[in-house]
Short mmCIF file of C-alpha atoms in Angstrom, two decimals:
data_model
loop_
_atom_site.label_atom_id
_atom_site.label_comp_id
_atom_site.label_asym_id
_atom_site.label_seq_id
_atom_site.Cartn_x
_atom_site.Cartn_y
_atom_site.Cartn_z
CA ASP X 1 -10.08 49.96 -4.94
CA GLU X 2 -6.69 48.69 -3.45
CA GLN X 3 -8.64 46.96 -0.64
CA GLN X 4 -11.00 45.20 -3.02
CA THR X 5 -7.85 44.16 -5.00
CA ILE X 6 -6.09 42.75 -1.98
CA GLU X 7 -9.34 40.78 -0.99
CA MET X 8 -9.78 39.32 -4.37
CA GLU X 9 -6.04 38.18 -4.42
CA ASP X 10 -6.68 36.58 -0.96
CA LEU X 11 -9.79 34.89 -2.14
CA LEU X 12 -7.92 33.44 -5.23
CA LYS X 13 -5.10 32.21 -3.11
CA LYS X 14 -7.57 30.58 -0.76
CA LYS X 15 -9.22 28.85 -3.66
CA GLU X 16 -5.83 27.65 -4.90
CA VAL X 17 -4.80 26.28 -1.51
CA LYS X 18 -8.12 24.42 -1.20
CA ARG X 19 -7.81 22.98 -4.67
CA LYS X 20 -4.32 21.57 -3.89
CA GLU X 21 -5.44 20.23 -0.59
CA SER X 22 -8.40 18.34 -2.16
CA GLU X 23 -5.95 16.82 -4.74
CA LEU X 24 -3.67 15.68 -2.00
CA ASN X 25 -6.53 14.28 0.08
CA ILE X 26 -7.87 12.34 -3.07
CA PHE X 27 -4.38 10.89 -3.61
CA LYS X 28 -4.05 9.92 0.01
CA TRP X 29 -7.23 7.89 -0.01
CA LEU X 30 -6.20 6.16 -3.29
CA ILE X 31 -3.17 5.14 -1.36
CA VAL X 32 -5.41 3.73 1.36
CA LEU X 33 -7.21 1.86 -1.30
CA GLY X 34 -4.01 0.36 -2.61
CA SER X 35 -2.92 -0.83 0.77
CA PHE X 36 -6.29 -2.43 1.10
CA VAL X 37 -5.83 -4.37 -2.08
CA VAL X 38 -2.34 -5.45 -0.88
CA TYR X 39 -3.63 -6.77 2.27
CA PHE X 40 -6.59 -8.47 0.66
CA ILE X 41 -4.52 -10.37 -1.76
CA CYS X 42 -1.38 -11.14 0.38
CA ASP X 43 -3.36 -12.27 3.49
CA GLY X 44 -5.85 -14.11 1.26
CA VAL X 45 -3.02 -15.93 -0.55
CA SER X 46 -1.05 -16.86 2.51
CA MET X 47 -3.94 -17.88 4.76
CA THR X 48 -5.34 -20.11 1.90
CA PHE X 49 -2.25 -22.40 1.62
CA GLY X 50 -3.60 -24.90 4.11
CA ILE X 51 -6.11 -25.90 1.35
CA PHE X 52 -3.14 -26.29 -1.03
CA THR X 53 -1.16 -28.39 1.26
CA ARG X 54 -3.60 -31.23 1.21
CA GLU X 55 -3.06 -31.39 -2.56
CA PHE X 56 0.85 -31.21 -2.01
CA ILE X 57 0.72 -34.23 0.18
CA ASP X 58 -1.18 -36.24 -2.40
CA TYR X 59 0.93 -35.11 -5.37
CA PHE X 60 4.34 -35.34 -3.88
CA GLY X 61 3.73 -38.40 -1.52
CA GLU X 62 5.89 -36.79 1.20
CA SER X 63 5.04 -36.89 5.02
CA ASN X 64 2.84 -34.22 6.46
CA SER X 65 5.68 -32.65 8.56
CA ARG X 66 7.86 -32.08 5.46
CA THR X 67 4.99 -30.90 3.40
CA PHE X 68 3.75 -28.34 6.04
CA LEU X 69 7.16 -26.81 5.99
CA THR X 70 5.96 -24.82 2.99
CA THR X 71 3.12 -23.36 4.82
CA GLY X 72 5.39 -22.65 7.84
CA LEU X 73 7.79 -20.75 5.61
CA ILE X 74 5.01 -18.55 4.31
CA GLN X 75 3.93 -17.53 7.85
CA SER X 76 7.53 -17.06 9.21
CA VAL X 77 9.78 -15.66 6.46
CA PRO X 78 7.74 -12.38 5.94
CA LEU X 79 8.02 -11.53 9.62
CA PHE X 80 11.69 -12.52 9.82
CA MET X 81 12.56 -10.46 6.64
CA SER X 82 10.61 -7.30 7.94
CA PRO X 83 13.90 -5.48 9.48
CA PHE X 84 15.58 -6.03 6.13
CA VAL X 85 12.57 -4.67 4.13
CA CYS X 86 12.45 -1.57 6.40
CA LEU X 87 16.11 -0.91 5.57
CA LEU X 88 15.36 -1.11 1.93
CA ILE X 89 12.38 1.29 2.36
CA ASP X 90 14.67 3.70 4.27
CA LYS X 91 16.98 3.82 1.19
CA TYR X 92 14.66 3.30 -1.85
CA HIS X 93 11.24 4.22 -0.34
CA CYS X 94 7.98 2.13 -0.70
CA ARG X 95 7.17 2.19 -4.33
CA PRO X 96 10.34 0.37 -5.66
CA VAL X 97 10.17 -2.22 -2.88
CA ALA X 98 6.52 -2.93 -3.33
CA LEU X 99 7.21 -3.25 -7.04
CA VAL X 100 9.92 -5.79 -6.49
CA GLY X 101 7.69 -7.57 -4.06
CA SER X 102 4.80 -7.72 -6.47
CA THR X 103 7.03 -9.15 -9.17
CA LEU X 104 8.49 -11.78 -6.86
CA LEU X 105 4.82 -12.85 -5.92
CA VAL X 106 3.53 -13.30 -9.44
CA ALA X 107 6.90 -15.05 -10.42
CA SER X 108 6.61 -17.50 -7.72
CA PHE X 109 3.26 -18.67 -8.74
CA VAL X 110 4.00 -18.84 -12.47
CA SER X 111 7.20 -20.77 -11.73
CA THR X 112 5.25 -23.15 -9.37
CA ARG X 113 2.97 -23.89 -12.31
CA TYR X 114 5.64 -24.69 -14.78
CA LEU X 115 8.91 -25.51 -12.94
CA VAL X 116 8.03 -27.46 -9.71
CA ASN X 117 8.62 -31.15 -9.88
CA SER X 118 9.51 -31.89 -6.17
CA LEU X 119 8.88 -30.75 -2.60
CA LEU X 120 12.23 -29.04 -2.58
CA THR X 121 11.49 -26.86 -5.56
CA LEU X 122 8.08 -26.13 -4.20
CA ASN X 123 9.77 -24.85 -0.92
CA LEU X 124 12.06 -22.52 -3.00
CA THR X 125 9.14 -21.03 -5.13
CA ILE X 126 6.39 -20.95 -2.64
CA GLY X 127 8.22 -21.09 0.60
CA ILE X 128 10.98 -18.57 -0.20
CA MET X 129 9.97 -16.56 -3.27
CA THR X 130 6.30 -16.04 -2.41
CA SER X 131 7.47 -15.32 1.22
CA LEU X 132 9.91 -12.53 0.05
CA GLY X 133 7.22 -11.08 -2.11
CA LEU X 134 4.84 -10.92 0.64
CA ALA X 135 7.24 -9.31 2.95
CA MET X 136 8.24 -6.57 0.52
CA LEU X 137 4.44 -5.94 0.08
CA TYR X 138 3.22 -5.96 3.59
CA ILE X 139 5.63 -3.45 5.01
CA PRO X 140 5.27 -0.74 2.37
CA ALA X 141 1.60 -1.01 2.47
CA TYR X 142 1.65 -0.25 6.21
CA LEU X 143 4.17 2.43 6.14
CA ILE X 144 3.10 4.45 3.21
CA ILE X 145 -0.03 5.48 5.20
CA SER X 146 2.02 6.80 8.11
CA PHE X 147 3.99 8.80 5.67
CA HIS X 148 1.10 10.49 4.04
CA PHE X 149 -1.36 10.80 7.07
CA SER X 150 -1.03 13.03 10.00
CA ASP X 151 -4.86 13.34 10.84
CA LYS X 152 -7.01 10.33 10.71
CA ARG X 153 -3.94 7.94 10.38
CA ALA X 154 -5.56 5.33 12.63
CA PHE X 155 -8.71 5.32 10.76
CA ALA X 156 -6.83 5.02 7.33
CA THR X 157 -4.70 2.22 8.71
CA GLY X 158 -7.67 0.32 9.96
CA ILE X 159 -9.28 0.45 6.58
CA ALA X 160 -6.17 -0.74 4.99
CA VAL X 161 -5.75 -3.62 7.31
CA SER X 162 -9.27 -4.75 7.15
CA GLY X 163 -8.49 -6.17 3.71
CA SER X 164 -6.82 -9.05 5.33
CA GLY X 165 -10.20 -10.28 6.62
CA LEU X 166 -12.13 -9.77 3.47
CA GLY X 167 -9.30 -11.47 1.52
CA VAL X 168 -9.48 -14.66 3.50
CA MET X 169 -13.24 -14.69 3.30
CA VAL X 170 -13.09 -14.46 -0.42
CA LEU X 171 -9.85 -16.28 -1.55
CA SER X 172 -10.36 -19.37 0.61
CA PRO X 173 -13.53 -20.61 -1.20
CA LEU X 174 -12.08 -19.45 -4.42
CA ALA X 175 -9.04 -21.53 -3.90
CA GLU X 176 -10.87 -24.56 -3.13
CA TYR X 177 -13.26 -24.06 -6.19
CA LEU X 178 -10.23 -23.63 -8.56
CA ILE X 179 -8.50 -26.71 -7.17
CA ARG X 180 -11.89 -28.73 -7.59
CA GLU X 181 -12.49 -27.46 -11.07
CA TYR X 182 -8.88 -27.57 -12.33
CA ASP X 183 -5.90 -28.75 -10.26
CA TRP X 184 -3.54 -27.18 -7.79
CA MET X 185 -1.03 -26.19 -10.35
CA ASP X 186 -3.55 -24.26 -12.50
CA ALA X 187 -4.93 -22.82 -9.49
CA CYS X 188 -1.52 -21.44 -8.61
CA LEU X 189 -1.29 -19.83 -12.09
CA LEU X 190 -4.65 -18.16 -11.55
CA PHE X 191 -3.59 -16.98 -8.09
CA GLY X 192 -0.53 -15.52 -9.85
CA ALA X 193 -2.97 -13.48 -12.09
CA ILE X 194 -4.90 -12.39 -9.11
CA SER X 195 -1.62 -11.30 -7.41
CA SER X 196 -0.66 -9.12 -10.39
CA HIS X 197 -3.16 -6.61 -9.24
CA THR X 198 -0.55 -5.66 -6.61
CA PHE X 199 1.33 -3.86 -9.34
CA ILE X 200 -1.22 -1.15 -9.57
CA SER X 201 -1.24 -0.93 -5.67
CA ALA X 202 2.65 -0.57 -5.70
CA CYS X 203 2.39 2.13 -8.24
CA LEU X 204 0.07 4.11 -5.90
CA PHE X 205 2.86 4.15 -3.22
CA ARG X 206 4.29 7.49 -4.42
CA LYS X 207 6.83 9.36 -2.35
CA LEU X 208 5.33 12.28 -0.46
CA ASN X 209 5.76 15.36 -2.33
CA SER X 210 7.31 17.58 0.38
CA ASN X 211 7.73 20.54 -1.93
CA LEU X 212 4.02 20.64 -2.70
CA THR X 213 3.12 20.34 0.95
CA GLU X 214 5.49 23.14 1.99
CA GLU X 215 4.09 25.33 -0.70
CA ASN X 216 0.64 24.76 0.55
CA ASN X 217 1.64 25.74 3.97
CA LYS X 218 3.39 28.80 2.87
CA GLU X 219 0.48 29.99 0.92
CA GLU X 220 -1.84 29.36 3.87
CA GLN X 221 0.63 31.37 6.13
CA GLN X 222 0.85 34.06 3.51
CA VAL X 223 -2.97 34.52 3.26
CA THR X 224 -3.35 34.46 7.07
CA SER X 225 -0.60 37.17 7.55
CA GLU X 226 -2.00 39.19 4.75
CA LYS X 227 -5.49 39.06 6.19
CA VAL X 228 -4.20 40.52 9.47
CA VAL X 229 -3.39 44.12 8.40
CA PRO X 230 -1.83 46.07 11.19
CA GLN X 231 -3.78 49.23 12.22
CA LYS X 232 -2.14 52.54 12.60
CA LYS X 233 -2.07 53.94 16.18
CA ARG X 234 -4.52 56.68 16.40
CA GLU X 235 -2.95 59.85 17.61
CA HIS X 236 -4.76 61.89 20.18
CA PRO X 237 -4.53 65.63 19.81
CA VAL X 238 -2.62 67.35 22.25
CA LEU X 239 -4.68 69.51 24.40
CA GLY X 240 -3.17 72.93 24.70
#
């Protein structure tokens, strides 16, 4: 009876460990989905501004070199700001940084629609504010996977980064369609609506629950140690 009770307890502990592991695995792949969405939107947005640049030249009547400065800022500022964003992640973790980045990204498109009246203000909203938002989304979306994955880390990272290519394929023709049907200002506003989906992704970038992971490891070790019961040494009778 005692042996059966021990076996039943071991079985229940194993089931509890598997249940917690399955919950952690589901949440990890939701993080990958969130990173995929971030790369889909951010790279899709940044790579399509060549289409917007033609509209900027016609609208503001500036030279090509001055107008293309906006596109140059979108490509360069996120890379330049990467070390500073990493410092923020070290201090506050991925979720708060990504939420701020998502807010900046959406606010930049909304302010472009209603506040831009010159190329200078366009460089401030799109060139600086959008770029900062992109930087504060790119880095957390990449690092959060390494925080949560030890096995299949490369595969999970590959899935997340593949959102970049799909985003360019989808958002580039969409941007051209929106500009043709409306104008570039309304297209920016609609891109802000699309970018608001990064809020959901940022909320998924939760800090790793180390207590839960340690608890699972302890339970696994406990089940394994209890499974191995030390056997008593058999005493041989002394021949007289």
